[in-house]
Amino acid sequence: MALVLNEEQEMLREAASGFISESAPVAALRKLRDEEDETGFSRDLWSEMAQMGWAGIIVPEDHGGSEFGYVGAGLIAEEMGKNLTASPFLATSIMVATALNRLGSDAQKQALLPKIADGSLVMALAIDERRKHRPSTITTKAEKSGNGFRLSGSKTFVADGHVADQMVVAARTSGDDDDRDGVSLFLVDAKTDGVATERTMMVDSRNAARIQFDGVQLSGDAVLGEVDDGRDGLNAILNAGRAGLSAEMLGAASQAFDITLDYIRERKQFGKEIGSFQALQHRASHLYTELEMARAITLQALQALDDDAPMAELAVSMAKAKVGRVATLAAQEGIQMHGGMGMTDAFDIGLYIKRIRVAQEMLGDVNYHSDAIGQALGY
C-alpha cells in the first residue's frame, strides 16, 4: 500500500485548501465564538461545501454523493483542521454516513443519504455516556414496546447534537451493561417526544450536547441494522470518526507548527531572530519528523478503511494515538516558543491547542488507543 496520493486526491486537497482558507479561516471561528452563535457553524458555508460534493464525500453516487472515500474525507478534514473550521462534517458526513452505508436498509438509505449529500440534513452520533470515551459500556436501554421500542437513558458529548435533525443512538436491547452483544443502533428524530437536548459549549468554542431520552417511543423501522447485533457496525462507525479526527488533528498540528516557525523567524531577542538559536532549531526539527510520521500513519488508516482491510481497526487506533501525541506536542511547543504572548487571545496558537485538546479526547484519547493497540497485539 503506497502512502501517496493519486492525481484526483491531490486535486481534491488543493481545492479544499484554497476554498477553506478563503471561506472558513480561523477568523470565522473567532466570529462564531465572539457572537456566541447557537448553531456553532455557518449553514451557508455548509451548503456551499455540499455543492462541492463534500457533505456526501463517502455517500454512493446513486444516492447523490461524490463517493470519494475515506482518504478524500481525510483530506478535507485535514484542511478544516488547519483553519479550525467548524462544521458538521465529522458527525454527519463521516460517522452517520458510514452508519447508513453499512447498516441502513434500502428505505433508510434512500430517505437519508441524499439529504446528507445535499447538506439539508444534519445528523449526530450519540454514544458516550460518561466523562471518558468507553463504548464497551452502554447503559441506555431500548426495551420492546408493542411493534417498536421504548428508549430511555442519556448521552453526553454528542458533537452537533444540539442542532441535529436526527441521531444514531447506541442502546442496549439485551444483556448486561458491559456485554459485547446486545447492542442495537436506532435512528431517532430529535423532535420526538421525550428527547431533551442541552447545548454545551466546549473549550474549543465548538458545540456539543447532553441528550436525555425519557421513554422515547420508536417504531421497528427505527432500527439501524440488526437488533442485538450492532457492535461491529458501531465499531466501524467509530473507526471512521477516529480516522477523520486524526486527519483533522494532523491539519491543526501542521498549521500550529507553521505558525510557530513563522513567529520564531521574525521574533528577535538579543538582536537575533530566535529561530537562529540551536535549541529551538532542534525542537523544530524533532517536531517536523514527528509530523511526517503522523501523516504517514493517518493516510495508512484512511486507506485501510477504504479497502475494508482486516487491520483497519488497528491502523485507526495507531493513527489516533500517534496523532494525539504529536498534535499535543505541536501545540505545546507552539505555546512555549511564542512565550507569554502565546497565551493571549491576540495569537491564534492558543485556539489550536484548545481544539487539539478536545479532539484528542473525542472517540478515545491516547491512553485508550494505546491500550487498544496492546490488546490487539496480544499484550
mmCIF file of C-alpha atoms in Angstrom:
data_model
loop_
_atom_site.group_PDB
_atom_site.id
_atom_site.type_symbol
_atom_site.label_atom_id
_atom_site.label_comp_id
_atom_site.label_asym_id
_atom_site.label_seq_id
_atom_site.Cartn_x
_atom_site.Cartn_y
_atom_site.Cartn_z
ATOM 1 C CA MET A 1 0.000 0.000 0.000
ATOM 2 C CA ALA A 2 1.769 3.127 -1.253
ATOM 3 C CA LEU A 3 1.437 6.031 1.174
ATOM 4 C CA VAL A 4 0.990 8.614 -1.573
ATOM 5 C CA LEU A 5 -1.991 10.421 -3.057
ATOM 6 C CA ASN A 6 -3.207 9.840 -6.586
ATOM 7 C CA GLU A 7 -3.878 12.690 -9.016
ATOM 8 C CA GLU A 8 -7.564 13.056 -8.124
ATOM 9 C CA GLN A 9 -6.793 13.130 -4.421
ATOM 10 C CA GLU A 10 -4.125 15.793 -4.938
ATOM 11 C CA MET A 11 -6.653 17.894 -6.865
ATOM 12 C CA LEU A 12 -9.186 17.500 -4.056
ATOM 13 C CA ARG A 13 -6.627 18.598 -1.476
ATOM 14 C CA GLU A 14 -5.698 21.678 -3.491
ATOM 15 C CA ALA A 15 -9.362 22.602 -3.969
ATOM 16 C CA ALA A 16 -10.098 22.105 -0.276
ATOM 17 C CA SER A 17 -7.053 24.120 0.750
ATOM 18 C CA GLY A 18 -7.991 27.072 -1.438
ATOM 19 C CA PHE A 19 -11.687 27.135 -0.562
ATOM 20 C CA ILE A 20 -11.388 26.607 3.193
ATOM 21 C CA SER A 21 -8.518 29.050 3.718
ATOM 22 C CA GLU A 22 -10.517 31.733 1.918
ATOM 23 C CA SER A 23 -14.079 30.978 3.089
ATOM 24 C CA ALA A 24 -13.579 29.430 6.531
ATOM 25 C CA PRO A 25 -10.339 30.735 8.092
ATOM 26 C CA VAL A 26 -9.614 30.971 11.812
ATOM 27 C CA ALA A 27 -11.238 34.405 11.792
ATOM 28 C CA ALA A 28 -14.575 32.713 11.036
ATOM 29 C CA LEU A 29 -14.270 30.607 14.201
ATOM 30 C CA ARG A 30 -13.432 33.714 16.217
ATOM 31 C CA LYS A 31 -16.584 35.388 14.865
ATOM 32 C CA LEU A 32 -18.759 32.406 15.807
ATOM 33 C CA ARG A 33 -17.199 32.392 19.271
ATOM 34 C CA ASP A 34 -17.487 36.107 19.910
ATOM 35 C CA GLU A 35 -21.111 36.201 18.758
ATOM 36 C CA GLU A 36 -21.885 33.079 20.836
ATOM 37 C CA ASP A 37 -23.534 31.609 17.767
ATOM 38 C CA GLU A 38 -26.037 28.967 18.909
ATOM 39 C CA THR A 39 -25.590 26.797 15.828
ATOM 40 C CA GLY A 40 -21.808 26.786 16.091
ATOM 41 C CA PHE A 41 -21.176 26.752 12.349
ATOM 42 C CA SER A 42 -22.300 28.615 9.241
ATOM 43 C CA ARG A 43 -25.182 26.887 7.473
ATOM 44 C CA ASP A 44 -24.477 28.918 4.335
ATOM 45 C CA LEU A 45 -20.895 27.677 4.323
ATOM 46 C CA TRP A 46 -22.084 24.101 4.867
ATOM 47 C CA SER A 47 -24.426 24.479 1.905
ATOM 48 C CA GLU A 48 -21.504 25.613 -0.247
ATOM 49 C CA MET A 49 -19.460 22.616 0.893
ATOM 50 C CA ALA A 50 -22.354 20.351 -0.031
ATOM 51 C CA GLN A 51 -22.486 21.872 -3.509
ATOM 52 C CA MET A 52 -18.809 20.994 -3.882
ATOM 53 C CA GLY A 53 -19.607 17.364 -3.029
ATOM 54 C CA TRP A 54 -18.002 17.349 0.408
ATOM 55 C CA ALA A 55 -21.102 16.656 2.512
ATOM 56 C CA GLY A 56 -21.578 13.453 0.530
ATOM 57 C CA ILE A 57 -17.888 12.598 0.295
ATOM 58 C CA ILE A 58 -18.448 8.916 1.199
ATOM 59 C CA VAL A 59 -22.079 8.721 0.042
ATOM 60 C CA PRO A 60 -22.556 6.483 -3.045
ATOM 61 C CA GLU A 61 -23.169 8.275 -6.320
ATOM 62 C CA ASP A 62 -26.582 6.638 -6.776
ATOM 63 C CA HIS A 63 -27.668 8.425 -3.591
ATOM 64 C CA GLY A 64 -26.342 11.806 -4.687
ATOM 65 C CA GLY A 65 -22.871 11.597 -3.169
ATOM 66 C CA SER A 66 -19.405 12.017 -4.644
ATOM 67 C CA GLU A 67 -18.200 8.634 -3.256
ATOM 68 C CA PHE A 68 -14.624 9.807 -2.854
ATOM 69 C CA GLY A 69 -13.873 7.522 0.073
ATOM 70 C CA TYR A 70 -12.209 7.953 3.428
ATOM 71 C CA VAL A 71 -8.927 9.243 2.022
ATOM 72 C CA GLY A 72 -10.888 12.033 0.365
ATOM 73 C CA ALA A 73 -12.764 12.711 3.595
ATOM 74 C CA GLY A 74 -9.457 12.807 5.469
ATOM 75 C CA LEU A 75 -8.000 15.366 3.081
ATOM 76 C CA ILE A 76 -10.950 17.681 3.656
ATOM 77 C CA ALA A 77 -10.800 17.115 7.421
ATOM 78 C CA GLU A 78 -7.086 17.964 7.395
ATOM 79 C CA GLU A 79 -7.717 21.290 5.680
ATOM 80 C CA MET A 80 -10.530 22.013 8.137
ATOM 81 C CA GLY A 81 -8.079 21.298 10.950
ATOM 82 C CA LYS A 82 -5.569 23.757 9.528
ATOM 83 C CA ASN A 83 -8.191 26.507 9.624
ATOM 84 C CA LEU A 84 -10.128 25.352 12.718
ATOM 85 C CA THR A 85 -13.220 25.212 10.521
ATOM 86 C CA ALA A 86 -16.424 24.439 12.406
ATOM 87 C CA SER A 87 -18.889 22.236 10.504
ATOM 88 C CA PRO A 88 -20.991 19.064 10.900
ATOM 89 C CA PHE A 89 -18.586 17.237 8.575
ATOM 90 C CA LEU A 90 -17.258 14.710 11.102
ATOM 91 C CA ALA A 91 -20.572 13.746 12.681
ATOM 92 C CA THR A 92 -22.816 13.844 9.618
ATOM 93 C CA SER A 93 -20.655 13.195 6.577
ATOM 94 C CA ILE A 94 -18.229 10.695 8.086
ATOM 95 C CA MET A 95 -19.789 8.877 11.038
ATOM 96 C CA VAL A 96 -23.502 8.850 10.240
ATOM 97 C CA ALA A 97 -22.882 8.356 6.516
ATOM 98 C CA THR A 98 -20.772 5.332 7.455
ATOM 99 C CA ALA A 99 -23.611 4.040 9.646
ATOM 100 C CA LEU A 100 -26.121 4.292 6.817
ATOM 101 C CA ASN A 101 -23.753 2.878 4.185
ATOM 102 C CA ARG A 102 -23.007 -0.186 6.292
ATOM 103 C CA LEU A 103 -26.214 -0.827 8.186
ATOM 104 C CA GLY A 104 -29.058 1.074 6.553
ATOM 105 C CA SER A 105 -31.941 -0.618 4.777
ATOM 106 C CA ASP A 106 -32.689 0.421 1.216
ATOM 107 C CA ALA A 107 -35.512 2.612 2.508
ATOM 108 C CA GLN A 108 -33.301 4.260 5.132
ATOM 109 C CA LYS A 109 -30.549 4.933 2.619
ATOM 110 C CA GLN A 110 -32.957 6.355 0.080
ATOM 111 C CA ALA A 111 -34.574 8.616 2.663
ATOM 112 C CA LEU A 112 -31.451 9.961 4.359
ATOM 113 C CA LEU A 113 -28.296 9.698 2.250
ATOM 114 C CA PRO A 114 -29.421 12.149 -0.482
ATOM 115 C CA LYS A 115 -30.268 14.705 2.211
ATOM 116 C CA ILE A 116 -26.853 14.266 3.809
ATOM 117 C CA ALA A 117 -25.223 14.719 0.417
ATOM 118 C CA ASP A 118 -27.107 17.928 -0.396
ATOM 119 C CA GLY A 119 -26.397 19.401 3.031
ATOM 120 C CA SER A 120 -30.034 19.691 4.109
ATOM 121 C CA LEU A 121 -29.805 17.097 6.896
ATOM 122 C CA VAL A 122 -27.558 17.365 9.973
ATOM 123 C CA MET A 123 -27.153 14.181 11.984
ATOM 124 C CA ALA A 124 -25.191 13.151 15.073
ATOM 125 C CA LEU A 125 -23.881 10.010 16.744
ATOM 126 C CA ALA A 126 -24.945 9.576 20.388
ATOM 127 C CA ILE A 127 -22.612 7.060 22.027
ATOM 128 C CA ASP A 128 -20.759 8.416 25.087
ATOM 129 C CA GLU A 129 -22.433 8.267 28.488
ATOM 130 C CA ARG A 130 -19.703 9.403 30.872
ATOM 131 C CA ARG A 131 -16.718 11.730 31.101
ATOM 132 C CA LYS A 132 -14.349 9.431 29.194
ATOM 133 C CA HIS A 133 -14.987 7.547 25.964
ATOM 134 C CA ARG A 134 -15.958 3.991 26.814
ATOM 135 C CA PRO A 135 -18.160 2.425 24.115
ATOM 136 C CA SER A 136 -17.787 -1.035 25.653
ATOM 137 C CA THR A 137 -20.241 0.040 28.360
ATOM 138 C CA ILE A 138 -23.724 1.068 27.228
ATOM 139 C CA THR A 139 -26.411 1.667 29.830
ATOM 140 C CA THR A 140 -29.026 3.438 27.690
ATOM 141 C CA LYS A 141 -31.876 0.954 27.300
ATOM 142 C CA ALA A 142 -34.218 0.220 24.413
ATOM 143 C CA GLU A 143 -36.973 -2.114 25.596
ATOM 144 C CA LYS A 144 -39.531 -3.838 23.430
ATOM 145 C CA SER A 145 -42.784 -1.882 23.321
ATOM 146 C CA GLY A 146 -45.521 -3.095 21.010
ATOM 147 C CA ASN A 147 -44.121 -3.244 17.488
ATOM 148 C CA GLY A 148 -41.233 -0.978 18.395
ATOM 149 C CA PHE A 149 -39.034 0.086 21.289
ATOM 150 C CA ARG A 150 -39.050 2.421 24.270
ATOM 151 C CA LEU A 151 -35.729 4.299 24.621
ATOM 152 C CA SER A 152 -34.504 5.567 27.989
ATOM 153 C CA GLY A 153 -31.133 6.873 29.118
ATOM 154 C CA SER A 154 -28.733 9.722 28.485
ATOM 155 C CA LYS A 155 -25.781 10.597 26.261
ATOM 156 C CA THR A 156 -23.115 13.236 26.609
ATOM 157 C CA PHE A 157 -20.506 14.940 24.419
ATOM 158 C CA VAL A 158 -22.713 14.494 21.327
ATOM 159 C CA ALA A 159 -20.988 16.539 18.634
ATOM 160 C CA ASP A 160 -23.552 18.750 16.839
ATOM 161 C CA GLY A 161 -26.283 17.101 18.883
ATOM 162 C CA HIS A 162 -27.815 20.487 19.709
ATOM 163 C CA VAL A 163 -28.682 21.141 16.047
ATOM 164 C CA ALA A 164 -29.040 17.597 14.719
ATOM 165 C CA ASP A 165 -32.247 16.804 12.865
ATOM 166 C CA GLN A 166 -31.781 13.108 13.593
ATOM 167 C CA MET A 167 -29.391 10.968 15.600
ATOM 168 C CA VAL A 168 -27.934 7.491 15.529
ATOM 169 C CA VAL A 169 -28.225 6.264 19.111
ATOM 170 C CA ALA A 170 -26.498 3.216 20.581
ATOM 171 C CA ALA A 171 -28.633 1.450 23.169
ATOM 172 C CA ARG A 172 -28.740 -1.851 24.982
ATOM 173 C CA THR A 173 -31.529 -4.198 23.960
ATOM 174 C CA SER A 174 -30.318 -7.236 25.927
ATOM 175 C CA GLY A 175 -27.615 -8.413 28.318
ATOM 176 C CA ASP A 176 -25.574 -6.542 30.895
ATOM 177 C CA ASP A 177 -24.073 -3.072 30.520
ATOM 178 C CA ASP A 178 -20.590 -4.362 29.640
ATOM 179 C CA ASP A 179 -21.623 -7.201 27.307
ATOM 180 C CA ARG A 180 -20.316 -7.094 23.772
ATOM 181 C CA ASP A 181 -23.573 -8.428 22.351
ATOM 182 C CA GLY A 182 -26.987 -6.977 22.986
ATOM 183 C CA VAL A 183 -26.224 -3.548 21.490
ATOM 184 C CA SER A 184 -28.521 -2.049 18.851
ATOM 185 C CA LEU A 185 -28.465 1.187 16.878
ATOM 186 C CA PHE A 186 -31.511 3.380 16.343
ATOM 187 C CA LEU A 187 -32.419 6.342 14.175
ATOM 188 C CA VAL A 188 -34.054 8.948 16.411
ATOM 189 C CA ASP A 189 -35.705 12.171 15.278
ATOM 190 C CA ALA A 190 -34.534 14.983 17.546
ATOM 191 C CA LYS A 191 -38.073 16.374 17.785
ATOM 192 C CA THR A 192 -39.592 13.144 19.098
ATOM 193 C CA ASP A 193 -41.450 13.426 22.403
ATOM 194 C CA GLY A 194 -39.185 12.517 25.308
ATOM 195 C CA VAL A 195 -35.958 13.805 23.733
ATOM 196 C CA ALA A 196 -34.422 16.648 25.754
ATOM 197 C CA THR A 197 -31.300 18.380 24.453
ATOM 198 C CA GLU A 198 -28.949 20.665 26.369
ATOM 199 C CA ARG A 199 -26.360 22.594 24.368
ATOM 200 C CA THR A 200 -22.855 22.651 25.855
ATOM 201 C CA MET A 201 -20.123 24.986 24.584
ATOM 202 C CA MET A 202 -16.715 23.375 24.808
ATOM 203 C CA VAL A 203 -13.344 24.948 25.491
ATOM 204 C CA ASP A 204 -12.544 24.971 21.755
ATOM 205 C CA SER A 205 -15.631 27.147 21.072
ATOM 206 C CA ARG A 206 -17.427 24.236 19.385
ATOM 207 C CA ASN A 207 -20.828 22.967 20.467
ATOM 208 C CA ALA A 208 -21.885 19.561 21.685
ATOM 209 C CA ALA A 209 -24.918 18.372 23.639
ATOM 210 C CA ARG A 210 -26.173 16.368 26.558
ATOM 211 C CA ILE A 211 -29.226 14.420 25.485
ATOM 212 C CA GLN A 212 -31.817 12.749 27.685
ATOM 213 C CA PHE A 213 -34.163 10.067 26.344
ATOM 214 C CA ASP A 214 -37.198 9.678 28.575
ATOM 215 C CA GLY A 215 -39.341 6.799 27.364
ATOM 216 C CA VAL A 216 -38.958 7.762 23.690
ATOM 217 C CA GLN A 217 -41.270 5.636 21.545
ATOM 218 C CA LEU A 218 -39.610 4.269 18.402
ATOM 219 C CA SER A 219 -41.095 2.172 15.626
ATOM 220 C CA GLY A 220 -39.479 -1.015 14.401
ATOM 221 C CA ASP A 221 -38.319 0.904 11.318
ATOM 222 C CA ALA A 222 -36.023 2.978 13.534
ATOM 223 C CA VAL A 223 -33.610 0.059 13.986
ATOM 224 C CA LEU A 224 -30.386 0.512 12.037
ATOM 225 C CA GLY A 225 -29.036 -2.945 11.209
ATOM 226 C CA GLU A 226 -29.969 -5.953 13.330
ATOM 227 C CA VAL A 227 -31.340 -5.936 16.866
ATOM 228 C CA ASP A 228 -28.760 -7.063 19.463
ATOM 229 C CA ASP A 229 -26.055 -7.255 16.780
ATOM 230 C CA GLY A 230 -24.910 -3.666 16.403
ATOM 231 C CA ARG A 231 -21.447 -3.879 17.950
ATOM 232 C CA ASP A 232 -19.482 -4.500 14.739
ATOM 233 C CA GLY A 233 -21.373 -1.741 12.956
ATOM 234 C CA LEU A 234 -20.778 0.633 15.836
ATOM 235 C CA ASN A 235 -17.052 -0.137 15.768
ATOM 236 C CA ALA A 236 -16.961 0.654 12.044
ATOM 237 C CA ILE A 237 -18.698 3.987 12.659
ATOM 238 C CA LEU A 238 -16.317 4.885 15.477
ATOM 239 C CA ASN A 239 -13.262 3.912 13.432
ATOM 240 C CA ALA A 240 -14.383 6.172 10.597
ATOM 241 C CA GLY A 241 -14.794 9.034 13.056
ATOM 242 C CA ARG A 242 -11.434 8.351 14.692
ATOM 243 C CA ALA A 243 -9.659 8.389 11.336
ATOM 244 C CA GLY A 244 -11.400 11.643 10.410
ATOM 245 C CA LEU A 245 -10.416 13.192 13.738
ATOM 246 C CA SER A 246 -6.831 12.031 13.257
ATOM 247 C CA ALA A 247 -6.733 13.813 9.909
ATOM 248 C CA GLU A 248 -8.233 16.960 11.431
ATOM 249 C CA MET A 249 -5.722 16.946 14.297
ATOM 250 C CA LEU A 250 -2.918 16.415 11.797
ATOM 251 C CA GLY A 251 -4.053 19.541 9.961
ATOM 252 C CA ALA A 252 -4.259 21.535 13.187
ATOM 253 C CA ALA A 253 -0.825 20.312 14.308
ATOM 254 C CA SER A 254 0.740 21.117 10.930
ATOM 255 C CA GLN A 255 -0.670 24.626 10.964
ATOM 256 C CA ALA A 256 0.396 25.191 14.573
ATOM 257 C CA PHE A 257 3.899 24.168 13.512
ATOM 258 C CA ASP A 258 3.869 26.552 10.529
ATOM 259 C CA ILE A 259 2.569 29.413 12.665
ATOM 260 C CA THR A 260 5.332 28.794 15.184
ATOM 261 C CA LEU A 261 8.044 28.659 12.502
ATOM 262 C CA ASP A 262 6.859 31.990 11.105
ATOM 263 C CA TYR A 263 6.934 33.514 14.569
ATOM 264 C CA ILE A 264 10.451 32.382 15.528
ATOM 265 C CA ARG A 265 11.772 33.598 12.170
ATOM 266 C CA GLU A 266 10.521 37.101 12.969
ATOM 267 C CA ARG A 267 10.801 37.409 16.744
ATOM 268 C CA LYS A 268 14.111 38.924 17.797
ATOM 269 C CA GLN A 269 15.982 38.611 21.067
ATOM 270 C CA PHE A 270 19.467 39.922 21.764
ATOM 271 C CA GLY A 271 19.390 41.354 18.249
ATOM 272 C CA LYS A 272 18.857 37.962 16.567
ATOM 273 C CA GLU A 273 15.850 36.042 15.278
ATOM 274 C CA ILE A 274 15.126 33.408 17.927
ATOM 275 C CA GLY A 275 14.781 30.843 15.141
ATOM 276 C CA SER A 276 18.550 31.024 14.728
ATOM 277 C CA PHE A 277 19.075 29.590 18.219
ATOM 278 C CA GLN A 278 20.189 25.988 18.006
ATOM 279 C CA ALA A 279 17.960 24.779 20.846
ATOM 280 C CA LEU A 280 14.818 25.944 19.047
ATOM 281 C CA GLN A 281 16.070 24.506 15.747
ATOM 282 C CA HIS A 282 16.479 21.096 17.365
ATOM 283 C CA ARG A 283 12.990 21.214 18.806
ATOM 284 C CA ALA A 284 11.513 22.273 15.467
ATOM 285 C CA SER A 285 13.394 19.521 13.621
ATOM 286 C CA HIS A 286 12.131 16.909 16.055
ATOM 287 C CA LEU A 287 8.544 18.104 15.655
ATOM 288 C CA TYR A 288 8.840 18.054 11.859
ATOM 289 C CA THR A 289 9.864 14.396 11.830
ATOM 290 C CA GLU A 290 7.054 13.521 14.241
ATOM 291 C CA LEU A 291 4.530 15.261 11.997
ATOM 292 C CA GLU A 292 5.721 13.332 8.950
ATOM 293 C CA MET A 293 5.337 10.025 10.783
ATOM 294 C CA ALA A 294 1.864 11.060 11.922
ATOM 295 C CA ARG A 295 0.957 11.986 8.340
ATOM 296 C CA ALA A 296 2.020 8.569 7.040
ATOM 297 C CA ILE A 297 0.124 6.585 9.662
ATOM 298 C CA THR A 298 -3.021 8.690 9.193
ATOM 299 C CA LEU A 299 -3.003 8.065 5.445
ATOM 300 C CA GLN A 300 -2.464 4.353 6.087
ATOM 301 C CA ALA A 301 -5.521 4.262 8.361
ATOM 302 C CA LEU A 302 -7.709 6.055 5.820
ATOM 303 C CA GLN A 303 -6.550 3.742 3.029
ATOM 304 C CA ALA A 304 -7.255 0.713 5.215
ATOM 305 C CA LEU A 305 -10.824 1.924 5.738
ATOM 306 C CA ASP A 306 -11.302 2.410 2.004
ATOM 307 C CA ASP A 307 -10.003 -1.116 1.382
ATOM 308 C CA ASP A 308 -12.005 -2.565 4.301
ATOM 309 C CA ALA A 309 -8.732 -4.193 5.333
ATOM 310 C CA PRO A 310 -8.633 -6.652 8.267
ATOM 311 C CA MET A 311 -6.082 -4.443 10.021
ATOM 312 C CA ALA A 312 -8.166 -1.270 9.645
ATOM 313 C CA GLU A 313 -9.186 -1.036 13.304
ATOM 314 C CA LEU A 314 -5.596 -1.453 14.486
ATOM 315 C CA ALA A 315 -4.376 1.112 11.945
ATOM 316 C CA VAL A 316 -7.002 3.607 13.106
ATOM 317 C CA SER A 317 -6.040 3.193 16.776
ATOM 318 C CA MET A 318 -2.380 3.636 15.860
ATOM 319 C CA ALA A 319 -3.223 6.829 13.983
ATOM 320 C CA LYS A 320 -5.413 8.276 16.751
ATOM 321 C CA ALA A 321 -2.769 7.530 19.395
ATOM 322 C CA LYS A 322 0.167 8.817 17.358
ATOM 323 C CA VAL A 323 -1.523 11.952 16.056
ATOM 324 C CA GLY A 324 -2.912 12.678 19.510
ATOM 325 C CA ARG A 325 0.601 12.717 20.958
ATOM 326 C CA VAL A 326 2.136 14.671 18.072
ATOM 327 C CA ALA A 327 -0.642 17.253 17.885
ATOM 328 C CA THR A 328 -0.396 17.867 21.616
ATOM 329 C CA LEU A 329 3.367 18.278 21.276
ATOM 330 C CA ALA A 330 2.938 20.701 18.349
ATOM 331 C CA ALA A 331 0.505 22.848 20.318
ATOM 332 C CA GLN A 332 2.642 22.833 23.464
ATOM 333 C CA GLU A 333 5.827 23.678 21.570
ATOM 334 C CA GLY A 334 3.972 26.442 19.764
ATOM 335 C CA ILE A 335 2.830 27.998 23.018
ATOM 336 C CA GLN A 336 6.315 27.752 24.556
ATOM 337 C CA MET A 337 8.126 29.200 21.539
ATOM 338 C CA HIS A 338 5.675 32.088 21.424
ATOM 339 C CA GLY A 339 6.433 32.767 25.065
ATOM 340 C CA GLY A 340 3.946 34.602 27.241
ATOM 341 C CA MET A 341 2.249 36.183 24.224
ATOM 342 C CA GLY A 342 1.179 32.736 23.059
ATOM 343 C CA MET A 343 -1.266 32.598 25.954
ATOM 344 C CA THR A 344 -3.081 35.731 24.816
ATOM 345 C CA ASP A 345 -6.117 35.778 22.544
ATOM 346 C CA ALA A 346 -4.265 38.025 20.100
ATOM 347 C CA PHE A 347 -2.423 34.965 18.741
ATOM 348 C CA ASP A 348 -4.122 32.038 17.028
ATOM 349 C CA ILE A 349 -1.836 29.423 18.558
ATOM 350 C CA GLY A 350 -3.991 29.307 21.697
ATOM 351 C CA LEU A 351 -7.044 28.371 19.641
ATOM 352 C CA TYR A 352 -5.164 25.429 18.139
ATOM 353 C CA ILE A 353 -4.163 23.993 21.496
ATOM 354 C CA LYS A 354 -7.795 24.138 22.635
ATOM 355 C CA ARG A 355 -9.145 22.344 19.555
ATOM 356 C CA ILE A 356 -6.403 19.730 19.711
ATOM 357 C CA ARG A 357 -7.161 19.120 23.375
ATOM 358 C CA VAL A 358 -10.828 18.438 22.656
ATOM 359 C CA ALA A 359 -10.210 16.358 19.503
ATOM 360 C CA GLN A 360 -7.618 14.282 21.339
ATOM 361 C CA GLU A 361 -10.268 13.312 23.912
ATOM 362 C CA MET A 362 -13.049 12.619 21.409
ATOM 363 C CA LEU A 363 -13.629 8.969 20.495
ATOM 364 C CA GLY A 364 -10.780 7.797 22.709
ATOM 365 C CA ASP A 365 -7.636 9.555 23.897
ATOM 366 C CA VAL A 366 -4.012 8.432 23.600
ATOM 367 C CA ASN A 367 -4.287 6.082 26.581
ATOM 368 C CA TYR A 368 -7.483 4.499 25.270
ATOM 369 C CA HIS A 369 -5.987 3.714 21.872
ATOM 370 C CA SER A 370 -2.606 2.677 23.245
ATOM 371 C CA ASP A 371 -4.463 0.110 25.344
ATOM 372 C CA ALA A 372 -6.466 -0.994 22.290
ATOM 373 C CA ILE A 373 -3.236 -1.496 20.326
ATOM 374 C CA GLY A 374 -1.745 -3.563 23.149
ATOM 375 C CA GLN A 375 -4.798 -5.783 23.337
ATOM 376 C CA ALA A 376 -4.914 -6.239 19.567
ATOM 377 C CA LEU A 377 -1.268 -7.346 19.595
ATOM 378 C CA GLY A 378 -1.876 -9.797 22.430
ATOM 379 C CA TYR A 379 -0.309 -7.899 25.332
#
